[in-house]
Each structure stands twice: as structure tokens, then as C-alpha cells.
Tab-separated table of C-alpha atoms and ligand atoms in Angstrom:
chain	number	residue	atom	x	y	z
A	23	MET	CA	-91.548	-17.104	108.636
A	24	THR	CA	-92.595	-16.983	112.285
A	25	ALA	CA	-89.778	-15.056	113.937
A	26	ARG	CA	-89.173	-11.299	113.760
A	27	THR	CA	-86.516	-10.323	111.242
A	28	PRO	CA	-83.079	-9.410	112.630
A	29	ARG	CA	-83.740	-5.696	112.052
A	30	GLN	CA	-87.038	-5.796	113.969
A	31	PHE	CA	-85.908	-8.034	116.817
A	32	PHE	CA	-84.363	-5.325	119.008
A	33	LYS	CA	-86.921	-2.581	118.321
A	34	PRO	CA	-89.178	-1.540	121.232
A	35	LEU	CA	-92.652	-3.040	120.743
A	36	ALA	CA	-94.465	0.138	121.779
A	37	ALA	CA	-93.755	3.819	121.111
A	38	GLY	CA	-92.012	5.190	124.180
A	39	ALA	CA	-91.004	1.792	125.620
A	40	PRO	CA	-87.317	1.394	126.552
A	41	GLU	CA	-84.901	-0.207	124.080
A	42	PRO	CA	-84.567	-3.973	124.669
A	43	TYR	CA	-81.210	-5.097	126.050
A	44	ARG	CA	-78.807	-6.592	123.525
A	45	GLU	CA	-76.874	-8.322	126.313
A	46	LEU	CA	-78.289	-9.360	129.675
A	47	PRO	CA	-77.124	-7.217	132.604
A	48	ILE	CA	-74.311	-9.076	134.398
A	49	LYS	CA	-75.824	-10.313	137.661
A	50	LEU	CA	-75.164	-12.941	140.265
A	51	GLU	CA	-78.386	-14.956	140.574
A	52	ARG	CA	-77.460	-18.048	142.580
A	53	MET	CA	-80.816	-18.260	144.311
A	54	ILE	CA	-84.254	-16.823	143.662
A	55	HIS	CA	-85.820	-16.692	147.110
A	56	PHE	CA	-89.601	-17.235	147.062
A	57	VAL	CA	-91.754	-15.053	149.338
A	58	PRO	CA	-95.526	-15.374	149.911
A	59	PRO	CA	-96.308	-11.631	149.874
A	60	HIS	CA	-99.782	-11.824	151.432
A	61	ILE	CA	-98.357	-12.858	154.820
A	62	GLU	CA	-97.452	-9.724	156.774
A	63	LYS	CA	-95.109	-11.543	159.153
A	64	VAL	CA	-93.076	-12.841	156.197
A	65	ARG	CA	-93.124	-9.481	154.429
A	66	ALA	CA	-91.554	-7.891	157.494
A	67	LYS	CA	-88.481	-10.066	156.906
A	68	VAL	CA	-87.950	-8.843	153.337
A	69	PRO	CA	-85.072	-6.401	154.119
A	70	GLY	CA	-83.150	-9.283	155.749
A	71	MET	CA	-83.860	-11.498	152.749
A	72	ALA	CA	-82.538	-8.761	150.463
A	73	ASP	CA	-79.224	-9.009	152.359
A	74	ALA	CA	-79.104	-12.810	152.293
A	75	ALA	CA	-80.310	-13.709	148.789
A	76	ASP	CA	-79.193	-12.684	145.307
A	77	VAL	CA	-82.817	-12.418	144.116
A	78	VAL	CA	-86.045	-12.028	146.112
A	79	LEU	CA	-89.250	-13.058	144.345
A	80	ALA	CA	-92.810	-12.112	145.291
A	81	ASN	CA	-94.823	-15.219	144.443
A	82	LEU	CA	-98.365	-14.629	143.209
A	83	GLU	CA	-99.014	-18.053	141.612
A	84	ASP	CA	-99.253	-21.578	143.043
A	85	ALA	CA	-99.091	-21.821	146.858
A	86	ILE	CA	-101.048	-18.545	147.110
A	87	PRO	CA	-104.715	-19.368	147.801
A	88	ALA	CA	-107.307	-17.973	145.365
A	89	ASP	CA	-108.812	-15.770	148.059
A	90	ALA	CA	-105.392	-14.248	148.819
A	91	LYS	CA	-104.373	-13.407	145.224
A	92	GLU	CA	-105.206	-9.715	145.572
A	93	ALA	CA	-103.574	-9.421	148.979
A	94	ALA	CA	-100.469	-11.091	147.523
A	95	ARG	CA	-100.380	-8.620	144.634
A	96	ALA	CA	-100.687	-5.681	147.050
A	97	GLY	CA	-97.990	-7.264	149.226
A	98	ALA	CA	-95.684	-7.599	146.211
A	99	ILE	CA	-96.093	-3.900	145.448
A	100	GLU	CA	-95.341	-3.098	149.083
A	101	MET	CA	-92.207	-5.293	148.895
A	102	ALA	CA	-91.012	-3.255	145.909
A	103	GLY	CA	-90.931	-0.176	148.155
A	104	MET	CA	-89.334	-1.832	151.189
A	105	VAL	CA	-85.809	-1.887	149.741
A	106	ASP	CA	-84.136	0.192	147.040
A	107	TRP	CA	-83.496	-2.967	145.036
A	108	GLN	CA	-81.864	-1.196	142.133
A	109	ALA	CA	-79.389	0.653	144.359
A	110	LYS	CA	-78.707	-2.427	146.476
A	111	GLY	CA	-78.173	-4.750	143.519
A	112	THR	CA	-80.379	-7.561	144.867
A	113	GLY	CA	-82.784	-8.711	142.152
A	114	PHE	CA	-86.484	-8.030	142.681
A	115	TRP	CA	-88.711	-10.440	140.725
A	116	SER	CA	-92.317	-11.564	140.805
A	117	ARG	CA	-93.915	-14.834	139.678
A	118	VAL	CA	-97.286	-13.843	138.229
A	119	ASN	CA	-100.271	-16.111	137.691
A	120	PRO	CA	-100.425	-17.993	134.386
A	121	LEU	CA	-101.711	-16.528	131.132
A	122	ASN	CA	-104.913	-18.552	131.290
A	123	SER	CA	-105.849	-17.289	134.754
A	124	PRO	CA	-108.159	-14.379	135.619
A	125	TRP	CA	-105.356	-12.743	137.643
A	126	PHE	CA	-102.560	-12.464	135.062
A	127	ILE	CA	-103.588	-9.179	133.477
A	128	ASP	CA	-103.972	-7.332	136.791
A	129	ASP	CA	-100.792	-8.895	138.188
A	130	VAL	CA	-98.725	-7.565	135.297
A	131	THR	CA	-100.507	-4.241	134.948
A	132	GLU	CA	-100.319	-3.316	138.613
A	133	LEU	CA	-96.764	-4.502	139.102
A	134	VAL	CA	-95.486	-2.523	136.126
A	135	MET	CA	-97.529	0.607	136.815
A	136	LYS	CA	-96.857	0.703	140.566
A	137	ALA	CA	-93.492	-1.008	140.967
A	138	GLY	CA	-91.988	-1.162	137.475
A	139	ASP	CA	-88.957	0.971	138.371
A	140	GLN	CA	-87.857	-1.634	140.956
A	141	LEU	CA	-88.907	-4.792	139.107
A	142	ASP	CA	-86.135	-6.674	137.301
A	143	VAL	CA	-87.838	-9.811	136.036
A	144	LEU	CA	-91.329	-11.285	135.700
A	145	MET	CA	-91.412	-15.054	136.014
A	146	ILE	CA	-94.113	-16.531	133.769
A	147	PRO	CA	-95.414	-19.979	134.730
A	148	LYS	CA	-96.586	-22.774	132.429
A	149	VAL	CA	-95.101	-21.272	129.257
A	150	GLU	CA	-96.024	-23.574	126.384
A	151	GLY	CA	-94.504	-21.827	123.386
A	152	PRO	CA	-93.045	-18.624	121.949
A	153	PHE	CA	-96.590	-17.276	121.483
A	154	ASP	CA	-96.900	-16.923	125.281
A	155	ILE	CA	-93.692	-14.901	125.415
A	156	HIS	CA	-94.747	-12.720	122.465
A	157	TYR	CA	-97.961	-11.813	124.293
A	158	CYS	CA	-96.092	-10.874	127.493
A	159	ASP	CA	-93.468	-8.996	125.461
A	160	GLN	CA	-96.020	-6.781	123.728
A	161	LEU	CA	-98.037	-6.159	126.879
A	162	LEU	CA	-94.915	-5.227	128.846
A	163	ALA	CA	-93.840	-2.757	126.147
A	164	GLN	CA	-97.250	-1.048	126.266
A	165	LEU	CA	-97.163	-0.830	130.050
A	166	GLU	CA	-93.538	0.306	130.205
A	167	ALA	CA	-94.370	3.138	127.791
A	168	LYS	CA	-97.430	4.093	129.832
A	169	ALA	CA	-95.459	4.023	133.091
A	170	GLY	CA	-92.568	5.979	131.556
A	171	LEU	CA	-89.997	3.311	132.462
A	172	THR	CA	-86.468	3.728	131.156
A	173	ARG	CA	-85.226	0.161	131.701
A	174	PRO	CA	-86.869	-2.943	130.183
A	175	ILE	CA	-88.402	-5.555	132.497
A	176	LEU	CA	-87.141	-9.026	131.622
A	177	LEU	CA	-89.026	-12.319	131.279
A	178	HIS	CA	-88.213	-15.680	132.826
A	179	ALA	CA	-90.166	-18.775	131.737
A	180	ILE	CA	-90.864	-21.827	133.879
A	181	LEU	CA	-90.409	-25.052	131.936
A	182	GLU	CA	-93.209	-27.117	133.389
A	183	THR	CA	-95.403	-28.541	130.661
A	184	ALA	CA	-94.726	-31.215	128.060
A	185	GLU	CA	-95.569	-28.629	125.362
A	186	GLY	CA	-93.070	-26.200	126.816
A	187	VAL	CA	-90.309	-28.817	126.830
A	188	ALA	CA	-91.086	-29.682	123.206
A	189	ARG	CA	-90.655	-25.984	122.307
A	190	VAL	CA	-87.978	-24.955	124.779
A	191	GLU	CA	-85.592	-23.715	122.067
A	192	GLU	CA	-88.288	-21.488	120.541
A	193	ILE	CA	-89.200	-20.158	123.988
A	194	ALA	CA	-85.567	-19.304	124.730
A	195	LEU	CA	-85.294	-17.386	121.430
A	196	ALA	CA	-88.705	-15.692	121.529
A	197	SER	CA	-87.672	-12.217	122.679
A	198	PRO	CA	-84.690	-10.091	123.739
A	199	ARG	CA	-86.565	-9.824	127.054
A	200	MET	CA	-85.830	-13.476	127.846
A	201	GLN	CA	-83.553	-13.592	130.898
A	202	GLY	CA	-83.726	-17.312	131.588
A	203	ILE	CA	-85.688	-20.487	132.163
A	204	SER	CA	-86.284	-22.569	135.320
A	205	LEU	CA	-87.247	-26.196	135.583
A	206	GLY	CA	-90.645	-26.683	137.269
A	207	PRO	CA	-90.489	-30.353	138.295
A	208	ALA	CA	-93.879	-30.449	140.062
A	209	ASP	CA	-96.079	-29.164	137.248
A	210	LEU	CA	-93.912	-30.890	134.667
A	211	ALA	CA	-94.318	-34.253	136.406
A	212	ALA	CA	-98.087	-33.745	136.373
A	213	SER	CA	-98.158	-32.593	132.743
A	214	ARG	CA	-96.143	-35.624	131.643
A	215	LYS	CA	-98.065	-38.017	133.875
A	216	MET	CA	-94.887	-39.049	135.682
A	217	LYS	CA	-95.825	-41.272	138.628
A	218	THR	CA	-94.345	-39.238	141.454
A	219	THR	CA	-95.638	-36.886	144.116
A	220	ARG	CA	-92.159	-35.462	144.821
A	221	VAL	CA	-90.981	-31.965	143.891
A	222	GLY	CA	-87.556	-32.455	142.295
A	223	GLY	CA	-84.822	-34.852	143.325
A	224	GLY	CA	-84.599	-38.580	142.725
A	225	HIS	CA	-87.127	-41.317	143.369
A	226	PRO	CA	-86.497	-44.647	145.121
A	227	PHE	CA	-88.146	-46.537	142.239
A	228	TYR	CA	-86.161	-44.838	139.457
A	229	ARG	CA	-82.845	-46.670	139.433
A	230	VAL	CA	-80.428	-48.919	137.581
A	231	ILE	CA	-79.492	-52.397	138.797
A	232	ASP	CA	-76.330	-54.430	138.294
A	233	ASP	CA	-76.495	-57.732	136.422
A	234	PRO	CA	-77.231	-60.779	138.627
A	235	ASN	CA	-74.279	-62.038	140.674
A	236	GLU	CA	-73.276	-65.657	140.043
A	237	ASP	CA	-73.374	-66.430	143.758
A	238	GLY	CA	-76.907	-65.024	144.026
A	239	SER	CA	-75.797	-62.255	146.381
A	240	PRO	CA	-77.821	-59.029	146.374
A	241	ARG	CA	-77.303	-56.878	143.283
A	242	ALA	CA	-76.087	-53.298	143.673
A	243	THR	CA	-78.590	-50.677	142.567
A	244	ALA	CA	-78.518	-46.882	142.547
A	245	GLN	CA	-81.104	-44.156	142.125
A	246	GLN	CA	-80.895	-42.194	138.895
A	247	ASP	CA	-81.760	-38.602	138.104
A	248	PRO	CA	-85.190	-38.386	136.429
A	249	TRP	CA	-84.556	-34.696	135.554
A	250	HIS	CA	-81.344	-35.205	133.609
A	251	TYR	CA	-82.869	-35.050	130.131
A	252	THR	CA	-84.950	-31.944	130.800
A	253	VAL	CA	-82.162	-30.052	132.549
A	254	ALA	CA	-79.725	-30.908	129.749
A	255	ARG	CA	-82.167	-29.769	127.081
A	256	MET	CA	-82.964	-26.576	128.968
A	257	VAL	CA	-79.253	-25.797	129.446
A	258	ASP	CA	-78.605	-26.231	125.706
A	259	ALA	CA	-81.612	-24.095	124.734
A	260	CYS	CA	-80.489	-21.329	127.098
A	261	GLY	CA	-76.859	-21.572	125.996
A	262	MET	CA	-77.900	-21.249	122.355
A	263	ALA	CA	-80.024	-18.179	123.113
A	264	GLY	CA	-77.492	-16.534	125.449
A	265	ILE	CA	-79.854	-16.650	128.436
A	266	LYS	CA	-79.584	-18.356	131.843
A	267	PRO	CA	-80.795	-21.801	132.937
A	268	PHE	CA	-81.939	-22.374	136.529
A	269	TYR	CA	-83.015	-25.375	138.541
A	270	GLY	CA	-86.411	-24.781	140.263
A	271	PRO	CA	-88.008	-25.913	143.529
A	272	PHE	CA	-86.776	-28.710	145.768
A	273	GLY	CA	-89.833	-29.579	147.828
A	274	ASP	CA	-88.468	-31.637	150.724
A	275	ILE	CA	-87.387	-28.740	152.922
A	276	ALA	CA	-86.090	-31.083	155.656
A	277	ASP	CA	-83.830	-33.172	153.369
A	278	LEU	CA	-80.862	-30.825	153.096
A	279	ASP	CA	-78.506	-33.477	151.682
A	280	ALA	CA	-80.811	-34.402	148.810
A	281	CYS	CA	-81.451	-30.720	148.126
A	282	GLU	CA	-77.712	-30.043	147.951
A	283	GLN	CA	-77.183	-32.981	145.587
A	284	GLN	CA	-80.000	-31.869	143.276
A	285	PHE	CA	-78.648	-28.307	143.192
A	286	ARG	CA	-75.103	-29.547	142.607
A	287	ASN	CA	-76.029	-31.784	139.684
A	288	THR	CA	-77.694	-28.886	137.903
A	289	PHE	CA	-74.783	-26.516	138.696
A	290	LEU	CA	-72.360	-28.994	137.127
A	291	MET	CA	-74.612	-29.321	134.087
A	292	GLY	CA	-74.629	-25.547	133.494
A	293	CYS	CA	-77.381	-24.005	135.611
A	294	VAL	CA	-76.464	-20.662	137.211
A	295	GLY	CA	-78.882	-20.789	140.131
A	296	THR	CA	-81.961	-22.273	141.709
A	297	TRP	CA	-85.072	-21.381	143.661
A	298	SER	CA	-84.978	-21.310	147.456
A	299	LEU	CA	-88.193	-22.044	149.288
A	300	HIS	CA	-86.758	-21.798	152.804
A	301	PRO	CA	-83.855	-19.842	154.360
A	302	ASN	CA	-81.991	-23.175	154.726
A	303	GLN	CA	-81.983	-23.514	150.972
A	304	ILE	CA	-80.440	-20.021	150.521
A	305	ALA	CA	-77.340	-21.245	152.332
A	306	ILE	CA	-77.212	-24.452	150.287
A	307	ALA	CA	-77.593	-22.554	147.017
A	308	LYS	CA	-74.868	-20.107	148.017
A	309	LYS	CA	-72.502	-22.978	148.700
A	310	VAL	CA	-73.366	-24.948	145.572
A	311	PHE	CA	-73.688	-22.193	142.960
A	312	SER	CA	-70.440	-20.460	143.946
A	313	PRO	CA	-67.430	-22.251	142.492
A	314	ASP	CA	-65.301	-24.347	144.798
A	315	PRO	CA	-62.103	-22.478	145.910
A	316	ASP	CA	-59.829	-25.366	144.809
A	317	GLU	CA	-61.507	-25.454	141.391
A	318	VAL	CA	-61.014	-21.681	141.083
A	319	LYS	CA	-57.328	-21.964	141.953
A	320	PHE	CA	-56.812	-24.710	139.381
A	321	ALA	CA	-58.821	-22.787	136.763
A	322	ARG	CA	-56.618	-19.721	137.366
A	323	ARG	CA	-53.521	-21.862	136.882
A	324	ILE	CA	-54.915	-23.092	133.554
A	325	MET	CA	-55.578	-19.523	132.430
A	326	ASP	CA	-52.061	-18.453	133.458
A	327	ALA	CA	-50.484	-21.448	131.704
A	328	LEU	CA	-52.100	-20.607	128.358
A	329	PRO	CA	-51.946	-16.820	127.915
A	330	GLY	CA	-54.663	-15.730	125.477
A	331	GLY	CA	-56.153	-19.216	125.455
A	332	ARG	CA	-53.812	-20.653	122.828
A	333	GLY	CA	-51.445	-23.604	122.868
A	334	VAL	CA	-51.073	-26.660	125.012
A	335	ALA	CA	-49.717	-27.345	128.499
A	336	MET	CA	-49.632	-30.110	131.103
A	337	LEU	CA	-50.735	-29.243	134.657
A	338	ASP	CA	-50.518	-31.949	137.334
A	339	GLY	CA	-50.585	-34.569	134.569
A	340	LYS	CA	-53.719	-33.133	132.929
A	341	MET	CA	-53.733	-31.888	129.363
A	342	GLN	CA	-54.760	-28.242	128.896
A	343	ASP	CA	-55.651	-26.605	125.585
A	344	ASP	CA	-57.930	-23.968	124.037
A	345	ALA	CA	-61.034	-25.832	125.212
A	346	THR	CA	-59.966	-26.316	128.821
A	347	TRP	CA	-58.927	-22.630	128.864
A	348	LYS	CA	-62.552	-21.775	127.985
A	349	GLN	CA	-63.819	-24.144	130.705
A	350	ALA	CA	-61.469	-22.466	133.179
A	351	LYS	CA	-62.715	-19.029	132.095
A	352	VAL	CA	-66.324	-19.975	132.950
A	353	ILE	CA	-65.200	-20.771	136.492
A	354	CYS	CA	-62.933	-17.722	136.858
A	355	ASP	CA	-65.609	-15.330	135.541
A	356	LEU	CA	-68.112	-16.733	138.033
A	357	ALA	CA	-65.547	-16.471	140.836
A	358	ASP	CA	-65.018	-12.783	139.972
A	359	LEU	CA	-68.770	-12.160	140.078
A	360	VAL	CA	-69.113	-13.961	143.420
A	361	SER	CA	-66.046	-12.150	144.828
A	362	ALA	CA	-67.575	-8.755	144.085
A	363	LYS	CA	-70.480	-9.621	146.400
A	364	ASP	CA	-68.980	-11.975	148.956
A	365	PRO	CA	-65.754	-10.922	150.756
A	366	GLU	CA	-65.390	-14.327	152.470
A	367	LEU	CA	-65.393	-16.226	149.189
A	368	ALA	CA	-63.226	-13.524	147.592
A	369	ALA	CA	-60.615	-14.271	150.285
A	370	ALA	CA	-60.940	-18.032	149.747
A	371	TYR	CA	-60.475	-17.631	145.995
A	372	SER	CA	-57.324	-15.574	146.340
A	373	ALA	CA	-55.777	-17.497	149.281
B	404	GLV	C1	-92.805	-25.075	139.918
B	404	GLV	O1	-93.555	-24.185	139.662
B	404	GLV	C2	-93.122	-26.452	139.704
B	404	GLV	O2	-94.247	-26.698	139.231
B	404	GLV	O3	-92.274	-27.308	140.002
B	405	MG	MG1	-95.365	-24.898	138.843
């Protein structure tokens, strides 16, 4: 038996630590906006980012040079005090360095001790199995107790190693602290030895081709999505565990169309949000991860046509039943969440 028993699962792991959540707090998390906290000029823009994004994340891991790790950590703690995140309702997260790095322990300790009351989620990179989550879980409980926190800090794993993908279900179920999982296409490509230098998106060499034409004319081909399998598996693992799946980074900042398509594919497959690496990508994520007003109107019609979700009806020639009522509810619930934050979309949904 490797998992905690049902009676133990929701007990705090340290005396004086807050009770774990039984249900995740209901939050709109369409984009997790990445900030390099060691750069003062960027830090100055944090209050504006807190208005624009659903979640702002202080990044301490990759993309932060080794000689700036401590400055980044100090910058993250400063960011925690720049906005009253809890009152405002914008998520405040940090991506710490990996468990096998010399920085992890100080990242977590200082963030919890100095900024724990503002911190919603710690993003843990390169998670390879439930054992990594158990370690973070126990450490967080000890630190929460020491800091006198009253609200548990949640954990978010990046799915970016072949080992992690092989154990994604166990990772999703490892702790009541698990908030969600993001795809990390750059590290995952490296870990799997995929032959690409791209960060997310398609690849011109990864495609299907039509059969030969009798007249010898050129055969139609189309790029395929190399991330389909991993995203699908991640979505199922998260769905099973009652946590949230996210797409991750899209590296080609200038290719807004490809970014939008990548985000949209993962939204349709079940992801609730994505990372944004540039303000341009905040706008794309907002558009993609909020339901389309026409879809919302149709979903509301389905819900009205089948009160209580029972029975059968035809709407515009399309069959509706218990299952489509549940599909419609996913869209309507998301529209309600978006409406509470975004008056423009609220108006579009009720027009
Ligand atoms: C993100 O961390 C990635 O490796 O893609
Ligand atoms: Mg990575």
C-alpha cells in the first residue's frame, strides 16, 4: 500500500498546519503570467499585470540565470507585498527551482515564511512521481505551521519528463494540495529525445500525407499536433483527481496565430488555462480560455430545454440529452465565472 488511507489523506501533515482543502477554491485561471522577478523594471509593472492577468507567477527556475537566483527570490517576496493579492482575487504563484537543485529549499522556505499569506500556489518543475509531491507536501506543512498560516498553499506540477508522464495519474492523486498540472513541452521534448528545438506548437516535419494522386499531382499534407497524446493523458489524470489541467509555454512570441491555435486546441481538449510569457499572450489566453458567446447562448438553450438535466430534446436539428446537458453545464459554469470578473464578456454572454 503506497497511498495514505482515506482517513489520513485530509489530515494536516504537521501540528498547527492548516487543514487541507477538500475542494479546490473556485478560481478563474485562464492565464498564468510569468514574471522574471530579478528585473526591477519588470517588477515595477506588477500592479498592472495583477489587473490584466488571472494569475501572476514569480519565476525562479529556468530563464533565471544562476547568478540571479537570489535576486529573483528577493524580487518574488517583494512582488508578494506589491498587491494585496488575496483581497484583489488575482492569483499569486511562484515557480521554484527543481527538487534536485541547491536553491529549492531556500526558495520554498523563504517564500512561505516571508510571503506565505499572499502565496496561492507553488509550481514545482520536473516532477517525476508522487514521491516528489509527498516531499513538498510535508515540507509545506512544516513551514505553514511555523509561519502560522491559516490557509494551505497549493501545489502545481509541471509535466515535463518522460518519468512524470508515465506517472501522471499518481502525481495528480498524490496530495489534497494538488491544484493542477501544466504541460512543459520544452523540457519534455528534451527528456523524450524528441527532435525539435521548438517550445510547443506543431512542427513542419510532423504531418500526415494523402495517398498518391493517380495523375501524379502534389499530395495534400497537413501538420499534426505532437502534443495531443500528452495533453489528453494529462487532462484525464486531472479530471480523475478533480484538479485542473493547463497548457504551458508557447515559445514563439511573434507567432500569435500559432499561439492562439495551440491554446485553442488544449482549451477544447479540457485545459482551463495556459502560461503567458508576454503581454500579447495574456490577450490571446483571455480570448481562447473564455467560452465563445455563441457557444454560451446555445449551451444555455440546452440547459433550459432539459430542466434538471433529464430527458431528450431537439435544438436546431441537434439531439440533446443528459450528456449534452452536462457538456452545456461545463460551458455555462465557466461563463458565470468569467462574467464575475469581466463585465464586457458578461454583457456578450447575456446579449
Ligand atoms: C516548461 O517549463 C517547459 O519546459 O516547457
Ligand atoms: Mg521546463
